Amino acid sequence: MKLKVRVVHYREDSWYADIDDADDRQPDDPYWYADGCRTQAEAIRLACAQLAVLDQAVAAGIVLNRVSMSMAAA
């Protein structure tokens, strides 16, 4: 599985980051996201930390859940 990080500046004071499958052409249901980051650096830092967590999970054989699947289980 190849994961990718996307960071978007969507308002003057807000950045969004998500992690998704690199082959997924529809970015509407990522494995993780952070909304409302104050800086690009914060968004990147959070995404990189979470990417490391997801990488370890995949290496351990854990099947990742997308955000919608995680919310449905809650």
PDB file of N, CA and C in Angstrom:
ATOM      1  N   MET A   1       0.852  -1.176   0.000  1.00  0.00           N
ATOM      2  CA  MET A   1       0.000   0.000   0.000  1.00  0.00           C
ATOM      3  C   MET A   1       0.895   1.235   0.000  1.00  0.00           C
ATOM      4  N   LYS A   2       0.594   2.151  -0.872  1.00  0.00           N
ATOM      5  CA  LYS A   2       1.312   3.422  -0.921  1.00  0.00           C
ATOM      6  C   LYS A   2       0.392   4.510  -0.394  1.00  0.00           C
ATOM      7  N   LEU A   3       0.843   5.187   0.634  1.00  0.00           N
ATOM      8  CA  LEU A   3       0.062   6.272   1.211  1.00  0.00           C
ATOM      9  C   LEU A   3       0.655   7.603   0.780  1.00  0.00           C
ATOM     10  N   LYS A   4      -0.203   8.602   0.696  1.00  0.00           N
ATOM     11  CA  LYS A   4       0.258   9.954   0.343  1.00  0.00           C
ATOM     12  C   LYS A   4      -0.332  10.952   1.321  1.00  0.00           C
ATOM     13  N   VAL A   5       0.392  12.039   1.507  1.00  0.00           N
ATOM     14  CA  VAL A   5      -0.060  13.148   2.342  1.00  0.00           C
ATOM     15  C   VAL A   5      -0.434  14.302   1.428  1.00  0.00           C
ATOM     16  N   ARG A   6      -1.557  14.917   1.710  1.00  0.00           N
ATOM     17  CA  ARG A   6      -1.986  16.103   0.960  1.00  0.00           C
ATOM     18  C   ARG A   6      -2.177  17.221   1.974  1.00  0.00           C
ATOM     19  N   VAL A   7      -1.613  18.386   1.683  1.00  0.00           N
ATOM     20  CA  VAL A   7      -1.743  19.560   2.547  1.00  0.00           C
ATOM     21  C   VAL A   7      -2.306  20.693   1.703  1.00  0.00           C
ATOM     22  N   VAL A   8      -3.375  21.310   2.194  1.00  0.00           N
ATOM     23  CA  VAL A   8      -4.082  22.342   1.436  1.00  0.00           C
ATOM     24  C   VAL A   8      -4.262  23.585   2.300  1.00  0.00           C
ATOM     25  N   HIS A   9      -3.959  24.736   1.734  1.00  0.00           N
ATOM     26  CA  HIS A   9      -4.191  26.035   2.385  1.00  0.00           C
ATOM     27  C   HIS A   9      -5.554  26.517   1.889  1.00  0.00           C
ATOM     28  N   TYR A  10      -6.564  26.493   2.754  1.00  0.00           N
ATOM     29  CA  TYR A  10      -7.916  26.777   2.271  1.00  0.00           C
ATOM     30  C   TYR A  10      -8.510  28.083   2.792  1.00  0.00           C
ATOM     31  N   ARG A  11      -7.899  28.701   3.770  1.00  0.00           N
ATOM     32  CA  ARG A  11      -8.284  30.035   4.221  1.00  0.00           C
ATOM     33  C   ARG A  11      -7.014  30.740   4.641  1.00  0.00           C
ATOM     34  N   GLU A  12      -7.103  32.013   4.876  1.00  0.00           N
ATOM     35  CA  GLU A  12      -5.915  32.779   5.253  1.00  0.00           C
ATOM     36  C   GLU A  12      -5.191  32.178   6.463  1.00  0.00           C
ATOM     37  N   ASP A  13      -5.948  31.649   7.414  1.00  0.00           N
ATOM     38  CA  ASP A  13      -5.354  31.158   8.651  1.00  0.00           C
ATOM     39  C   ASP A  13      -5.558  29.666   8.893  1.00  0.00           C
ATOM     40  N   SER A  14      -5.908  28.897   7.860  1.00  0.00           N
ATOM     41  CA  SER A  14      -6.209  27.483   8.072  1.00  0.00           C
ATOM     42  C   SER A  14      -5.597  26.585   6.998  1.00  0.00           C
ATOM     43  N   TRP A  15      -5.042  25.475   7.475  1.00  0.00           N
ATOM     44  CA  TRP A  15      -4.479  24.441   6.623  1.00  0.00           C
ATOM     45  C   TRP A  15      -5.160  23.125   6.945  1.00  0.00           C
ATOM     46  N   TYR A  16      -5.296  22.295   5.940  1.00  0.00           N
ATOM     47  CA  TYR A  16      -5.911  20.977   6.044  1.00  0.00           C
ATOM     48  C   TYR A  16      -4.886  19.955   5.571  1.00  0.00           C
ATOM     49  N   ALA A  17      -4.820  18.801   6.222  1.00  0.00           N
ATOM     50  CA  ALA A  17      -3.947  17.719   5.789  1.00  0.00           C
ATOM     51  C   ALA A  17      -4.719  16.416   5.835  1.00  0.00           C
ATOM     52  N   ASP A  18      -4.448  15.536   4.891  1.00  0.00           N
ATOM     53  CA  ASP A  18      -5.025  14.202   4.966  1.00  0.00           C
ATOM     54  C   ASP A  18      -4.038  13.169   4.441  1.00  0.00           C
ATOM     55  N   ILE A  19      -4.342  11.921   4.755  1.00  0.00           N
ATOM     56  CA  ILE A  19      -3.545  10.791   4.293  1.00  0.00           C
ATOM     57  C   ILE A  19      -4.495   9.843   3.586  1.00  0.00           C
ATOM     58  N   ASP A  20      -4.107   9.465   2.374  1.00  0.00           N
ATOM     59  CA  ASP A  20      -4.949   8.584   1.563  1.00  0.00           C
ATOM     60  C   ASP A  20      -4.068   7.627   0.784  1.00  0.00           C
ATOM     61  N   ASP A  21      -4.707   6.674   0.171  1.00  0.00           N
ATOM     62  CA  ASP A  21      -4.036   5.731  -0.712  1.00  0.00           C
ATOM     63  C   ASP A  21      -3.596   6.487  -1.960  1.00  0.00           C
ATOM     64  N   ALA A  22      -2.364   6.337  -2.353  1.00  0.00           N
ATOM     65  CA  ALA A  22      -1.840   7.059  -3.524  1.00  0.00           C
ATOM     66  C   ALA A  22      -2.590   6.707  -4.804  1.00  0.00           C
ATOM     67  N   ASP A  23      -3.202   5.530  -4.856  1.00  0.00           N
ATOM     68  CA  ASP A  23      -3.924   5.103  -6.055  1.00  0.00           C
ATOM     69  C   ASP A  23      -5.403   5.499  -6.037  1.00  0.00           C
ATOM     70  N   ASP A  24      -5.871   6.082  -4.945  1.00  0.00           N
ATOM     71  CA  ASP A  24      -7.277   6.483  -4.829  1.00  0.00           C
ATOM     72  C   ASP A  24      -7.492   7.799  -5.553  1.00  0.00           C
ATOM     73  N   ARG A  25      -8.273   7.773  -6.599  1.00  0.00           N
ATOM     74  CA  ARG A  25      -8.518   8.985  -7.386  1.00  0.00           C
ATOM     75  C   ARG A  25      -9.572   9.887  -6.751  1.00  0.00           C
ATOM     76  N   GLN A  26     -10.310   9.400  -5.783  1.00  0.00           N
ATOM     77  CA  GLN A  26     -11.337  10.180  -5.101  1.00  0.00           C
ATOM     78  C   GLN A  26     -10.833  10.528  -3.700  1.00  0.00           C
ATOM     79  N   PRO A  27     -10.411  11.757  -3.458  1.00  0.00           N
ATOM     80  CA  PRO A  27      -9.841  12.116  -2.152  1.00  0.00           C
ATOM     81  C   PRO A  27     -10.883  12.457  -1.089  1.00  0.00           C
ATOM     82  N   ASP A  28     -12.078  11.885  -1.197  1.00  0.00           N
ATOM     83  CA  ASP A  28     -13.161  12.274  -0.299  1.00  0.00           C
ATOM     84  C   ASP A  28     -13.281  11.405   0.951  1.00  0.00           C
ATOM     85  N   ASP A  29     -12.490  10.349   1.061  1.00  0.00           N
ATOM     86  CA  ASP A  29     -12.591   9.474   2.224  1.00  0.00           C
ATOM     87  C   ASP A  29     -11.195   8.967   2.612  1.00  0.00           C
ATOM     88  N   PRO A  30     -10.398   9.832   3.237  1.00  0.00           N
ATOM     89  CA  PRO A  30      -9.022   9.467   3.580  1.00  0.00           C
ATOM     90  C   PRO A  30      -8.963   8.510   4.776  1.00  0.00           C
ATOM     91  N   TYR A  31      -7.775   8.062   5.074  1.00  0.00           N
ATOM     92  CA  TYR A  31      -7.538   7.243   6.260  1.00  0.00           C
ATOM     93  C   TYR A  31      -7.389   8.108   7.513  1.00  0.00           C
ATOM     94  N   TRP A  32      -7.016   9.364   7.311  1.00  0.00           N
ATOM     95  CA  TRP A  32      -6.811  10.289   8.429  1.00  0.00           C
ATOM     96  C   TRP A  32      -6.883  11.714   7.890  1.00  0.00           C
ATOM     97  N   TYR A  33      -7.300  12.660   8.727  1.00  0.00           N
ATOM     98  CA  TYR A  33      -7.224  14.069   8.331  1.00  0.00           C
ATOM     99  C   TYR A  33      -7.118  14.962   9.563  1.00  0.00           C
ATOM    100  N   ALA A  34      -6.605  16.152   9.338  1.00  0.00           N
ATOM    101  CA  ALA A  34      -6.552  17.203  10.356  1.00  0.00           C
ATOM    102  C   ALA A  34      -7.016  18.483   9.691  1.00  0.00           C
ATOM    103  N   ASP A  35      -7.966  19.134  10.285  1.00  0.00           N
ATOM    104  CA  ASP A  35      -8.534  20.357   9.731  1.00  0.00           C
ATOM    105  C   ASP A  35      -8.254  21.508  10.698  1.00  0.00           C
ATOM    106  N   GLY A  36      -8.032  22.683  10.159  1.00  0.00           N
ATOM    107  CA  GLY A  36      -7.861  23.864  11.004  1.00  0.00           C
ATOM    108  C   GLY A  36      -6.467  24.060  11.557  1.00  0.00           C
ATOM    109  N   CYS A  37      -5.473  23.485  10.929  1.00  0.00           N
ATOM    110  CA  CYS A  37      -4.087  23.729  11.369  1.00  0.00           C
ATOM    111  C   CYS A  37      -3.762  25.201  11.120  1.00  0.00           C
ATOM    112  N   ARG A  38      -3.008  25.805  12.015  1.00  0.00           N
ATOM    113  CA  ARG A  38      -2.716  27.238  11.892  1.00  0.00           C
ATOM    114  C   ARG A  38      -1.638  27.542  10.858  1.00  0.00           C
ATOM    115  N   THR A  39      -0.719  26.593  10.647  1.00  0.00           N
ATOM    116  CA  THR A  39       0.368  26.813   9.701  1.00  0.00           C
ATOM    117  C   THR A  39       0.570  25.583   8.826  1.00  0.00           C
ATOM    118  N   GLN A  40       1.245  25.777   7.719  1.00  0.00           N
ATOM    119  CA  GLN A  40       1.589  24.659   6.857  1.00  0.00           C
ATOM    120  C   GLN A  40       2.505  23.690   7.608  1.00  0.00           C
ATOM    121  N   ALA A  41       3.450  24.228   8.353  1.00  0.00           N
ATOM    122  CA  ALA A  41       4.382  23.386   9.109  1.00  0.00           C
ATOM    123  C   ALA A  41       3.645  22.503  10.116  1.00  0.00           C
ATOM    124  N   GLU A  42       2.632  23.055  10.778  1.00  0.00           N
ATOM    125  CA  GLU A  42       1.843  22.265  11.724  1.00  0.00           C
ATOM    126  C   GLU A  42       1.117  21.138  11.004  1.00  0.00           C
ATOM    127  N   ALA A  43       0.508  21.438   9.857  1.00  0.00           N
ATOM    128  CA  ALA A  43      -0.210  20.421   9.092  1.00  0.00           C
ATOM    129  C   ALA A  43       0.736  19.311   8.642  1.00  0.00           C
ATOM    130  N   ILE A  44       1.906  19.692   8.175  1.00  0.00           N
ATOM    131  CA  ILE A  44       2.886  18.701   7.728  1.00  0.00           C
ATOM    132  C   ILE A  44       3.381  17.868   8.902  1.00  0.00           C
ATOM    133  N   ARG A  45       3.668  18.506  10.015  1.00  0.00           N
ATOM    134  CA  ARG A  45       4.155  17.788  11.208  1.00  0.00           C
ATOM    135  C   ARG A  45       3.133  16.762  11.679  1.00  0.00           C
ATOM    136  N   LEU A  46       1.874  17.161  11.773  1.00  0.00           N
ATOM    137  CA  LEU A  46       0.820  16.239  12.206  1.00  0.00           C
ATOM    138  C   LEU A  46       0.666  15.083  11.224  1.00  0.00           C
ATOM    139  N   ALA A  47       0.675  15.408   9.933  1.00  0.00           N
ATOM    140  CA  ALA A  47       0.501  14.369   8.917  1.00  0.00           C
ATOM    141  C   ALA A  47       1.672  13.390   8.923  1.00  0.00           C
ATOM    142  N   CYS A  48       2.878  13.877   9.066  1.00  0.00           N
ATOM    143  CA  CYS A  48       4.046  12.991   9.090  1.00  0.00           C
ATOM    144  C   CYS A  48       4.024  12.082  10.308  1.00  0.00           C
ATOM    145  N   ALA A  49       3.627  12.613  11.448  1.00  0.00           N
ATOM    146  CA  ALA A  49       3.528  11.786  12.658  1.00  0.00           C
ATOM    147  C   ALA A  49       2.487  10.692  12.467  1.00  0.00           C
ATOM    148  N   GLN A  50       1.347  11.042  11.890  1.00  0.00           N
ATOM    149  CA  GLN A  50       0.291  10.053  11.671  1.00  0.00           C
ATOM    150  C   GLN A  50       0.685   9.060  10.579  1.00  0.00           C
ATOM    151  N   LEU A  51       1.418   9.520   9.577  1.00  0.00           N
ATOM    152  CA  LEU A  51       1.892   8.633   8.520  1.00  0.00           C
ATOM    153  C   LEU A  51       2.795   7.548   9.115  1.00  0.00           C
ATOM    154  N   ALA A  52       3.632   7.906  10.063  1.00  0.00           N
ATOM    155  CA  ALA A  52       4.494   6.927  10.724  1.00  0.00           C
ATOM    156  C   ALA A  52       3.656   5.896  11.486  1.00  0.00           C
ATOM    157  N   VAL A  53       2.594   6.351  12.148  1.00  0.00           N
ATOM    158  CA  VAL A  53       1.703   5.438  12.872  1.00  0.00           C
ATOM    159  C   VAL A  53       1.026   4.475  11.893  1.00  0.00           C
ATOM    160  N   LEU A  54       0.505   5.002  10.789  1.00  0.00           N
ATOM    161  CA  LEU A  54      -0.161   4.159   9.799  1.00  0.00           C
ATOM    162  C   LEU A  54       0.819   3.194   9.149  1.00  0.00           C
ATOM    163  N   ASP A  55       2.046   3.638   8.899  1.00  0.00           N
ATOM    164  CA  ASP A  55       3.065   2.779   8.321  1.00  0.00           C
ATOM    165  C   ASP A  55       3.345   1.589   9.239  1.00  0.00           C
ATOM    166  N   GLN A  56       3.453   1.839  10.524  1.00  0.00           N
ATOM    167  CA  GLN A  56       3.676   0.760  11.482  1.00  0.00           C
ATOM    168  C   GLN A  56       2.501  -0.212  11.505  1.00  0.00           C
ATOM    169  N   ALA A  57       1.292   0.328  11.411  1.00  0.00           N
ATOM    170  CA  ALA A  57       0.103  -0.526  11.406  1.00  0.00           C
ATOM    171  C   ALA A  57       0.097  -1.438  10.178  1.00  0.00           C
ATOM    172  N   VAL A  58       0.378  -0.867   9.020  1.00  0.00           N
ATOM    173  CA  VAL A  58       0.406  -1.657   7.787  1.00  0.00           C
ATOM    174  C   VAL A  58       1.504  -2.714   7.876  1.00  0.00           C
ATOM    175  N   ALA A  59       2.676  -2.343   8.386  1.00  0.00           N
ATOM    176  CA  ALA A  59       3.786  -3.288   8.523  1.00  0.00           C
ATOM    177  C   ALA A  59       3.417  -4.442   9.460  1.00  0.00           C
ATOM    178  N   ALA A  60       2.545  -4.172  10.437  1.00  0.00           N
ATOM    179  CA  ALA A  60       2.105  -5.201  11.377  1.00  0.00           C
ATOM    180  C   ALA A  60       0.939  -6.029  10.829  1.00  0.00           C
ATOM    181  N   GLY A  61       0.503  -5.727   9.606  1.00  0.00           N
ATOM    182  CA  GLY A  61      -0.581  -6.487   8.989  1.00  0.00           C
ATOM    183  C   GLY A  61      -1.968  -6.000   9.325  1.00  0.00           C
ATOM    184  N   ILE A  62      -2.074  -4.846   9.917  1.00  0.00           N
ATOM    185  CA  ILE A  62      -3.382  -4.279  10.273  1.00  0.00           C
ATOM    186  C   ILE A  62      -3.993  -3.621   9.036  1.00  0.00           C
ATOM    187  N   VAL A  63      -5.247  -3.911   8.796  1.00  0.00           N
ATOM    188  CA  VAL A  63      -5.965  -3.297   7.684  1.00  0.00           C
ATOM    189  C   VAL A  63      -6.443  -1.913   8.131  1.00  0.00           C
ATOM    190  N   LEU A  64      -6.090  -0.900   7.361  1.00  0.00           N
ATOM    191  CA  LEU A  64      -6.460   0.473   7.727  1.00  0.00           C
ATOM    192  C   LEU A  64      -7.930   0.738   7.444  1.00  0.00           C
ATOM    193  N   ASN A  65      -8.541   1.523   8.304  1.00  0.00           N
ATOM    194  CA  ASN A  65      -9.923   1.958   8.106  1.00  0.00           C
ATOM    195  C   ASN A  65      -9.931   3.391   7.613  1.00  0.00           C
ATOM    196  N   ARG A  66     -10.817   3.671   6.691  1.00  0.00           N
ATOM    197  CA  ARG A  66     -10.999   5.029   6.216  1.00  0.00           C
ATOM    198  C   ARG A  66     -11.801   5.816   7.256  1.00  0.00           C
ATOM    199  N   VAL A  67     -11.763   7.127   7.155  1.00  0.00           N
ATOM    200  CA  VAL A  67     -12.444   7.990   8.123  1.00  0.00           C
ATOM    201  C   VAL A  67     -13.921   7.607   8.248  1.00  0.00           C
ATOM    202  N   SER A  68     -14.591   7.385   7.127  1.00  0.00           N
ATOM    203  CA  SER A  68     -16.028   7.067   7.183  1.00  0.00           C
ATOM    204  C   SER A  68     -16.267   5.753   7.916  1.00  0.00           C
ATOM    205  N   MET A  69     -15.352   4.797   7.765  1.00  0.00           N
ATOM    206  CA  MET A  69     -15.499   3.514   8.449  1.00  0.00           C
ATOM    207  C   MET A  69     -15.268   3.676   9.945  1.00  0.00           C
ATOM    208  N   SER A  70     -14.310   4.526  10.312  1.00  0.00           N
ATOM    209  CA  SER A  70     -14.011   4.768  11.716  1.00  0.00           C
ATOM    210  C   SER A  70     -15.176   5.478  12.397  1.00  0.00           C
ATOM    211  N   MET A  71     -15.794   6.412  11.684  1.00  0.00           N
ATOM    212  CA  MET A  71     -16.919   7.155  12.255  1.00  0.00           C
ATOM    213  C   MET A  71     -18.146   6.260  12.415  1.00  0.00           C
ATOM    214  N   ALA A  72     -18.332   5.321  11.488  1.00  0.00           N
ATOM    215  CA  ALA A  72     -19.475   4.421  11.566  1.00  0.00           C
ATOM    216  C   ALA A  72     -19.341   3.480  12.756  1.00  0.00           C
ATOM    217  N   ALA A  73     -18.108   3.141  13.120  1.00  0.00           N
ATOM    218  CA  ALA A  73     -17.882   2.233  14.249  1.00  0.00           C
ATOM    219  C   ALA A  73     -18.026   2.931  15.589  1.00  0.00           C
ATOM    220  N   ALA A  74     -17.927   4.251  15.588  1.00  0.00           N
ATOM    221  CA  ALA A  74     -17.982   5.003  16.848  1.00  0.00           C
ATOM    222  C   ALA A  74     -19.387   5.141  17.386  1.00  0.00           C
TER     223      ALA A  74
END
